[in-house]
Amino acid sequence: DPFGAATLERPWDDGTESLDNAKRRVDAAFEFIHKLGAPYYCFHDRDVAPDGATLAQANSNLDAVVTHLKAAQEATGIKLLWGTANLFSHPRYLHGAATSPNADVFAYAAAQVKKAIEVTHRLGGENYVFWGGREGYMNLYNTDMRRELENLARFMHLAVDHARAIGFTGRFLFEPKPKEPTKHQYDFDAAACLNFIRAYGLEEHVHLNIETNHATLAGHTMMHELTYASIQGALGSIDANTGDLLLGWDTDQF
């Protein structure tokens, strides 16, 4: 319930943030995906494994679950389409991750992405996704947009450099979304993302991951975003949700 406590009870999920519960959720997910006959799955780091009081603890938790994920992949033949890092849920990311005005937050986010890329590579992931959930601003009066865009580009270049250094040869995907949770996000739509990618020399490495409700939130149809990304040679992947404008999320009309 988005306005209350948890209401769903699942036999595999006891509602805790324990590693045992995380592994049971993996088992349930792979059973479901296997029954669907879907060839791929995707994940956010903090969705599959509990966070920790320290980065080291969070990484240890992730390693434990990734071992379980790898075994599930081998048992079912299901492959990893992409991995990504959740850089928007924790309070430290209130004012962004790569675009945060706090250097400590930038560094923590970089370390979190470093680990997420490493486990994506370990699992044979074909892509790595950047979604800047809070890479934007609430008010321009206290925002140095040029600095934030430059820092975001620097962050992405660091990620690409590390990925290539460890042998990851997959694509990076930038996912457009114009707003929510921030008032304005720099990854506004396919055109804005491509302009950013080209302006900062990332076009060799970064393509686009287009999501239906993010397209409508930007005032476009999904067909528009897919067509634009495709004719620019930048369509990398699709998040195909229903595109229902009456959902309670991804459609806030500010």
mmCIF file of C-alpha atoms in Angstrom:
data_model
loop_
_atom_site.group_PDB
_atom_site.id
_atom_site.type_symbol
_atom_site.label_atom_id
_atom_site.label_comp_id
_atom_site.label_asym_id
_atom_site.label_seq_id
_atom_site.Cartn_x
_atom_site.Cartn_y
_atom_site.Cartn_z
ATOM 1 C CA ASP A 1 0.000 0.000 0.000
ATOM 2 C CA PRO A 2 1.764 3.242 -1.084
ATOM 3 C CA PHE A 3 -0.034 5.153 1.678
ATOM 4 C CA GLY A 4 0.331 2.632 4.466
ATOM 5 C CA ALA A 5 2.111 -0.415 5.792
ATOM 6 C CA ALA A 6 2.723 -3.560 3.786
ATOM 7 C CA THR A 7 -0.486 -5.441 2.993
ATOM 8 C CA LEU A 8 0.698 -8.332 0.833
ATOM 9 C CA GLU A 9 1.785 -11.545 2.460
ATOM 10 C CA ARG A 10 3.880 -13.954 0.439
ATOM 11 C CA PRO A 11 4.921 -17.382 1.711
ATOM 12 C CA TRP A 12 8.526 -16.769 0.664
ATOM 13 C CA ASP A 13 8.846 -13.234 2.112
ATOM 14 C CA ASP A 14 8.859 -12.642 5.860
ATOM 15 C CA GLY A 15 9.184 -8.883 5.451
ATOM 16 C CA THR A 16 12.667 -8.670 6.946
ATOM 17 C CA GLU A 17 15.868 -7.285 5.456
ATOM 18 C CA SER A 18 17.756 -10.499 6.192
ATOM 19 C CA LEU A 19 19.995 -12.297 3.714
ATOM 20 C CA ASP A 20 17.907 -15.448 4.051
ATOM 21 C CA ASN A 21 14.810 -13.513 3.025
ATOM 22 C CA ALA A 22 16.654 -11.930 0.101
ATOM 23 C CA LYS A 23 17.670 -15.376 -1.153
ATOM 24 C CA ARG A 24 14.095 -16.679 -0.861
ATOM 25 C CA ARG A 25 12.930 -13.739 -2.955
ATOM 26 C CA VAL A 26 15.511 -14.667 -5.593
ATOM 27 C CA ASP A 27 14.209 -18.242 -5.660
ATOM 28 C CA ALA A 28 10.608 -17.057 -6.036
ATOM 29 C CA ALA A 29 11.515 -14.580 -8.769
ATOM 30 C CA PHE A 30 13.434 -17.119 -10.823
ATOM 31 C CA GLU A 31 10.657 -19.685 -10.472
ATOM 32 C CA PHE A 32 8.183 -17.119 -11.803
ATOM 33 C CA ILE A 33 10.454 -15.897 -14.629
ATOM 34 C CA HIS A 34 11.218 -19.482 -15.634
ATOM 35 C CA LYS A 35 7.493 -20.324 -15.806
ATOM 36 C CA LEU A 36 6.943 -17.265 -17.998
ATOM 37 C CA GLY A 37 9.661 -18.450 -20.342
ATOM 38 C CA ALA A 38 11.339 -15.055 -20.210
ATOM 39 C CA PRO A 39 15.025 -15.195 -21.153
ATOM 40 C CA TYR A 40 16.233 -12.275 -19.020
ATOM 41 C CA TYR A 41 15.918 -10.521 -15.677
ATOM 42 C CA CYS A 42 17.218 -7.180 -14.360
ATOM 43 C CA PHE A 43 17.962 -5.819 -10.896
ATOM 44 C CA HIS A 44 18.834 -2.862 -8.698
ATOM 45 C CA ASP A 45 21.526 -3.608 -6.132
ATOM 46 C CA ARG A 46 19.453 -2.592 -3.105
ATOM 47 C CA ASP A 47 16.406 -4.475 -4.368
ATOM 48 C CA VAL A 48 18.122 -7.859 -4.406
ATOM 49 C CA ALA A 49 20.264 -7.419 -1.288
ATOM 50 C CA PRO A 50 19.801 -5.486 1.958
ATOM 51 C CA ASP A 51 21.756 -2.298 2.527
ATOM 52 C CA GLY A 52 24.245 -2.145 5.374
ATOM 53 C CA ALA A 53 25.378 0.240 8.081
ATOM 54 C CA THR A 54 28.599 0.641 6.086
ATOM 55 C CA LEU A 55 29.535 0.313 2.436
ATOM 56 C CA ALA A 56 31.605 -2.763 3.284
ATOM 57 C CA GLN A 57 28.608 -4.440 4.899
ATOM 58 C CA ALA A 58 26.359 -3.540 1.961
ATOM 59 C CA ASN A 59 28.925 -4.975 -0.456
ATOM 60 C CA SER A 60 29.203 -8.156 1.594
ATOM 61 C CA ASN A 61 25.414 -8.555 1.546
ATOM 62 C CA LEU A 62 25.366 -8.021 -2.206
ATOM 63 C CA ASP A 63 28.137 -10.567 -2.771
ATOM 64 C CA ALA A 64 26.190 -13.185 -0.833
ATOM 65 C CA VAL A 65 23.035 -12.654 -2.880
ATOM 66 C CA VAL A 66 24.952 -12.455 -6.167
ATOM 67 C CA THR A 67 26.344 -15.930 -5.480
ATOM 68 C CA HIS A 68 22.736 -17.085 -5.115
ATOM 69 C CA LEU A 69 21.718 -15.239 -8.296
ATOM 70 C CA LYS A 70 24.527 -16.870 -10.246
ATOM 71 C CA ALA A 71 23.429 -20.317 -9.102
ATOM 72 C CA ALA A 72 19.840 -19.512 -10.114
ATOM 73 C CA GLN A 73 21.006 -18.355 -13.545
ATOM 74 C CA GLU A 74 22.973 -21.566 -14.068
ATOM 75 C CA ALA A 75 20.048 -23.721 -12.946
ATOM 76 C CA THR A 76 17.475 -22.036 -15.206
ATOM 77 C CA GLY A 77 19.414 -20.590 -18.137
ATOM 78 C CA ILE A 78 17.933 -17.156 -17.431
ATOM 79 C CA LYS A 79 20.415 -14.386 -18.210
ATOM 80 C CA LEU A 80 21.011 -10.917 -16.807
ATOM 81 C CA LEU A 81 19.933 -8.155 -19.192
ATOM 82 C CA TRP A 82 21.185 -5.332 -16.975
ATOM 83 C CA GLY A 83 22.148 -4.381 -13.471
ATOM 84 C CA THR A 84 22.085 -0.975 -11.848
ATOM 85 C CA ALA A 85 22.628 0.826 -8.552
ATOM 86 C CA ASN A 86 19.851 2.404 -6.511
ATOM 87 C CA LEU A 87 21.109 5.973 -6.089
ATOM 88 C CA PHE A 88 17.801 7.517 -5.053
ATOM 89 C CA SER A 89 16.221 5.753 -2.059
ATOM 90 C CA HIS A 90 18.733 6.452 0.712
ATOM 91 C CA PRO A 91 18.471 9.883 2.409
ATOM 92 C CA ARG A 92 22.088 10.649 1.465
ATOM 93 C CA TYR A 93 20.894 11.026 -2.127
ATOM 94 C CA LEU A 94 18.290 13.698 -1.361
ATOM 95 C CA HIS A 95 20.112 16.218 -3.565
ATOM 96 C CA GLY A 96 21.488 13.761 -6.088
ATOM 97 C CA ALA A 97 24.303 11.250 -6.345
ATOM 98 C CA ALA A 98 26.631 12.197 -9.186
ATOM 99 C CA THR A 99 25.160 15.717 -9.053
ATOM 100 C CA SER A 100 25.155 16.061 -5.273
ATOM 101 C CA PRO A 101 26.805 19.225 -3.912
ATOM 102 C CA ASN A 102 28.451 17.018 -1.272
ATOM 103 C CA ALA A 103 31.729 15.410 -2.375
ATOM 104 C CA ASP A 104 31.319 12.594 0.167
ATOM 105 C CA VAL A 105 27.994 11.640 -1.419
ATOM 106 C CA PHE A 106 29.559 11.675 -4.892
ATOM 107 C CA ALA A 107 32.324 9.380 -3.629
ATOM 108 C CA TYR A 108 29.889 6.989 -1.934
ATOM 109 C CA ALA A 109 27.749 6.832 -5.071
ATOM 110 C CA ALA A 110 30.841 6.141 -7.176
ATOM 111 C CA ALA A 111 31.826 3.280 -4.868
ATOM 112 C CA GLN A 112 28.296 1.879 -5.011
ATOM 113 C CA VAL A 113 28.262 1.991 -8.824
ATOM 114 C CA LYS A 114 31.737 0.445 -8.939
ATOM 115 C CA LYS A 115 30.434 -2.537 -6.994
ATOM 116 C CA ALA A 116 27.232 -2.758 -9.038
ATOM 117 C CA ILE A 117 29.234 -2.866 -12.274
ATOM 118 C CA GLU A 118 31.498 -5.563 -10.853
ATOM 119 C CA VAL A 119 28.615 -7.840 -9.871
ATOM 120 C CA THR A 120 26.837 -7.168 -13.175
ATOM 121 C CA HIS A 121 30.008 -8.330 -14.919
ATOM 122 C CA ARG A 122 30.295 -11.343 -12.599
ATOM 123 C CA LEU A 123 26.754 -12.375 -13.550
ATOM 124 C CA GLY A 124 27.402 -11.998 -17.273
ATOM 125 C CA GLY A 125 25.175 -8.940 -17.580
ATOM 126 C CA GLU A 126 24.810 -7.572 -21.087
ATOM 127 C CA ASN A 127 24.197 -3.952 -20.056
ATOM 128 C CA TYR A 128 24.555 -1.557 -17.149
ATOM 129 C CA VAL A 129 21.900 1.134 -16.583
ATOM 130 C CA PHE A 130 22.261 4.707 -15.369
ATOM 131 C CA TRP A 131 19.005 6.161 -14.101
ATOM 132 C CA GLY A 132 19.459 9.500 -12.397
ATOM 133 C CA GLY A 133 16.495 9.404 -10.070
ATOM 134 C CA ARG A 134 17.677 12.516 -8.256
ATOM 135 C CA GLU A 135 20.125 13.895 -10.816
ATOM 136 C CA GLY A 136 18.384 17.214 -11.286
ATOM 137 C CA TYR A 137 17.089 20.057 -9.177
ATOM 138 C CA MET A 138 14.163 21.311 -7.142
ATOM 139 C CA ASN A 139 15.026 24.988 -7.607
ATOM 140 C CA LEU A 140 17.402 26.707 -10.030
ATOM 141 C CA TYR A 141 18.192 29.491 -7.547
ATOM 142 C CA ASN A 142 20.524 27.214 -5.593
ATOM 143 C CA THR A 143 21.700 25.042 -8.505
ATOM 144 C CA ASP A 144 24.917 25.331 -10.488
ATOM 145 C CA MET A 145 23.648 23.452 -13.528
ATOM 146 C CA ARG A 146 26.906 23.541 -15.473
ATOM 147 C CA ARG A 147 28.850 22.061 -12.555
ATOM 148 C CA GLU A 148 26.234 19.391 -11.950
ATOM 149 C CA LEU A 149 26.180 18.316 -15.601
ATOM 150 C CA GLU A 150 29.970 18.223 -15.705
ATOM 151 C CA ASN A 151 30.058 16.142 -12.521
ATOM 152 C CA LEU A 152 27.454 13.751 -13.932
ATOM 153 C CA ALA A 153 29.551 13.320 -17.073
ATOM 154 C CA ARG A 154 32.711 12.810 -15.015
ATOM 155 C CA PHE A 155 30.881 10.181 -12.948
ATOM 156 C CA MET A 156 29.751 8.280 -16.040
ATOM 157 C CA HIS A 157 33.222 8.392 -17.591
ATOM 158 C CA LEU A 158 34.676 6.975 -14.370
ATOM 159 C CA ALA A 159 32.129 4.157 -14.483
ATOM 160 C CA VAL A 160 32.907 3.351 -18.116
ATOM 161 C CA ASP A 161 36.656 3.426 -17.463
ATOM 162 C CA HIS A 162 36.335 1.032 -14.523
ATOM 163 C CA ALA A 163 34.062 -1.310 -16.448
ATOM 164 C CA ARG A 164 36.493 -1.582 -19.333
ATOM 165 C CA ALA A 165 39.393 -2.066 -16.912
ATOM 166 C CA ILE A 166 37.730 -5.140 -15.377
ATOM 167 C CA GLY A 167 36.761 -6.607 -18.745
ATOM 168 C CA PHE A 168 33.084 -5.629 -18.940
ATOM 169 C CA THR A 169 32.316 -5.203 -22.634
ATOM 170 C CA GLY A 170 28.564 -4.613 -22.396
ATOM 171 C CA ARG A 171 26.672 -1.463 -23.147
ATOM 172 C CA PHE A 172 25.822 1.326 -20.778
ATOM 173 C CA LEU A 173 22.240 2.547 -20.942
ATOM 174 C CA PHE A 174 20.940 5.976 -19.905
ATOM 175 C CA GLU A 175 17.241 5.931 -18.944
ATOM 176 C CA PRO A 176 15.222 9.107 -19.596
ATOM 177 C CA LYS A 177 12.704 10.448 -17.087
ATOM 178 C CA PRO A 178 11.778 14.130 -16.881
ATOM 179 C CA LYS A 179 10.843 14.502 -13.209
ATOM 180 C CA GLU A 180 9.770 12.603 -10.110
ATOM 181 C CA PRO A 181 11.207 12.573 -7.564
ATOM 182 C CA THR A 182 13.016 15.813 -8.465
ATOM 183 C CA LYS A 183 11.210 18.725 -10.101
ATOM 184 C CA HIS A 184 13.458 18.582 -13.159
ATOM 185 C CA GLN A 185 15.813 15.756 -14.071
ATOM 186 C CA TYR A 186 18.683 16.118 -16.493
ATOM 187 C CA ASP A 187 17.708 12.865 -18.237
ATOM 188 C CA PHE A 188 14.446 14.540 -19.317
ATOM 189 C CA ASP A 189 13.754 12.571 -22.503
ATOM 190 C CA ALA A 190 15.583 10.733 -25.277
ATOM 191 C CA ALA A 191 16.636 13.963 -26.977
ATOM 192 C CA ALA A 192 18.004 15.502 -23.772
ATOM 193 C CA CYS A 193 19.882 12.316 -22.899
ATOM 194 C CA LEU A 194 21.426 12.076 -26.355
ATOM 195 C CA ASN A 195 22.469 15.717 -26.270
ATOM 196 C CA PHE A 196 24.182 15.094 -22.922
ATOM 197 C CA ILE A 197 25.830 11.884 -24.146
ATOM 198 C CA ARG A 198 27.244 13.600 -27.215
ATOM 199 C CA ALA A 199 28.191 16.832 -25.479
ATOM 200 C CA TYR A 200 30.382 14.944 -23.026
ATOM 201 C CA GLY A 201 31.902 12.358 -25.367
ATOM 202 C CA LEU A 202 30.015 9.290 -24.157
ATOM 203 C CA GLU A 203 28.351 8.260 -27.428
ATOM 204 C CA GLU A 204 30.737 5.357 -28.010
ATOM 205 C CA HIS A 205 29.654 3.676 -24.787
ATOM 206 C CA VAL A 206 26.155 4.854 -23.785
ATOM 207 C CA HIS A 207 22.804 4.095 -25.449
ATOM 208 C CA LEU A 208 19.248 4.583 -24.181
ATOM 209 C CA ASN A 209 16.837 2.513 -22.106
ATOM 210 C CA ILE A 210 13.327 3.773 -22.911
ATOM 211 C CA GLU A 211 10.431 3.302 -20.466
ATOM 212 C CA THR A 212 6.792 3.759 -21.450
ATOM 213 C CA ASN A 213 5.572 5.788 -18.478
ATOM 214 C CA HIS A 214 8.676 7.950 -18.521
ATOM 215 C CA ALA A 215 7.856 8.832 -22.127
ATOM 216 C CA THR A 216 4.319 9.906 -21.260
ATOM 217 C CA LEU A 217 5.565 11.815 -18.228
ATOM 218 C CA ALA A 218 7.739 13.845 -20.621
ATOM 219 C CA GLY A 219 4.700 14.628 -22.769
ATOM 220 C CA HIS A 220 5.626 12.137 -25.491
ATOM 221 C CA THR A 221 4.207 8.886 -26.745
ATOM 222 C CA MET A 222 6.278 5.757 -26.329
ATOM 223 C CA MET A 223 6.359 5.510 -30.132
ATOM 224 C CA HIS A 224 7.943 8.969 -30.310
ATOM 225 C CA GLU A 225 10.712 8.104 -27.854
ATOM 226 C CA LEU A 226 11.427 4.740 -29.477
ATOM 227 C CA THR A 227 11.467 6.273 -32.945
ATOM 228 C CA TYR A 228 13.756 9.110 -31.918
ATOM 229 C CA ALA A 229 16.202 6.808 -30.134
ATOM 230 C CA SER A 230 16.135 4.348 -33.024
ATOM 231 C CA ILE A 231 16.787 6.823 -35.847
ATOM 232 C CA GLN A 232 19.676 8.220 -33.816
ATOM 233 C CA GLY A 233 21.159 4.723 -33.544
ATOM 234 C CA ALA A 234 20.921 4.871 -29.765
ATOM 235 C CA LEU A 235 18.114 2.466 -28.795
ATOM 236 C CA GLY A 236 19.582 -0.018 -26.351
ATOM 237 C CA SER A 237 16.697 -1.513 -24.373
ATOM 238 C CA ILE A 238 13.022 -1.063 -23.509
ATOM 239 C CA ASP A 239 11.225 -1.016 -20.150
ATOM 240 C CA ALA A 240 7.754 -2.002 -21.372
ATOM 241 C CA ASN A 241 5.237 -1.160 -18.674
ATOM 242 C CA THR A 242 1.565 -0.599 -19.495
ATOM 243 C CA GLY A 243 1.697 3.159 -20.024
ATOM 244 C CA ASP A 244 -1.460 3.660 -17.955
ATOM 245 C CA LEU A 245 -1.881 7.372 -17.158
ATOM 246 C CA LEU A 246 -4.041 6.521 -14.148
ATOM 247 C CA LEU A 247 -1.217 4.843 -12.232
ATOM 248 C CA GLY A 248 -0.188 6.274 -8.891
ATOM 249 C CA TRP A 249 3.438 6.734 -9.917
ATOM 250 C CA ASP A 250 5.569 7.856 -12.872
ATOM 251 C CA THR A 251 2.693 10.076 -14.018
ATOM 252 C CA ASP A 252 2.532 12.991 -11.573
ATOM 253 C CA GLN A 253 1.542 16.093 -13.499
ATOM 254 C CA PHE A 254 3.222 18.895 -11.571
#
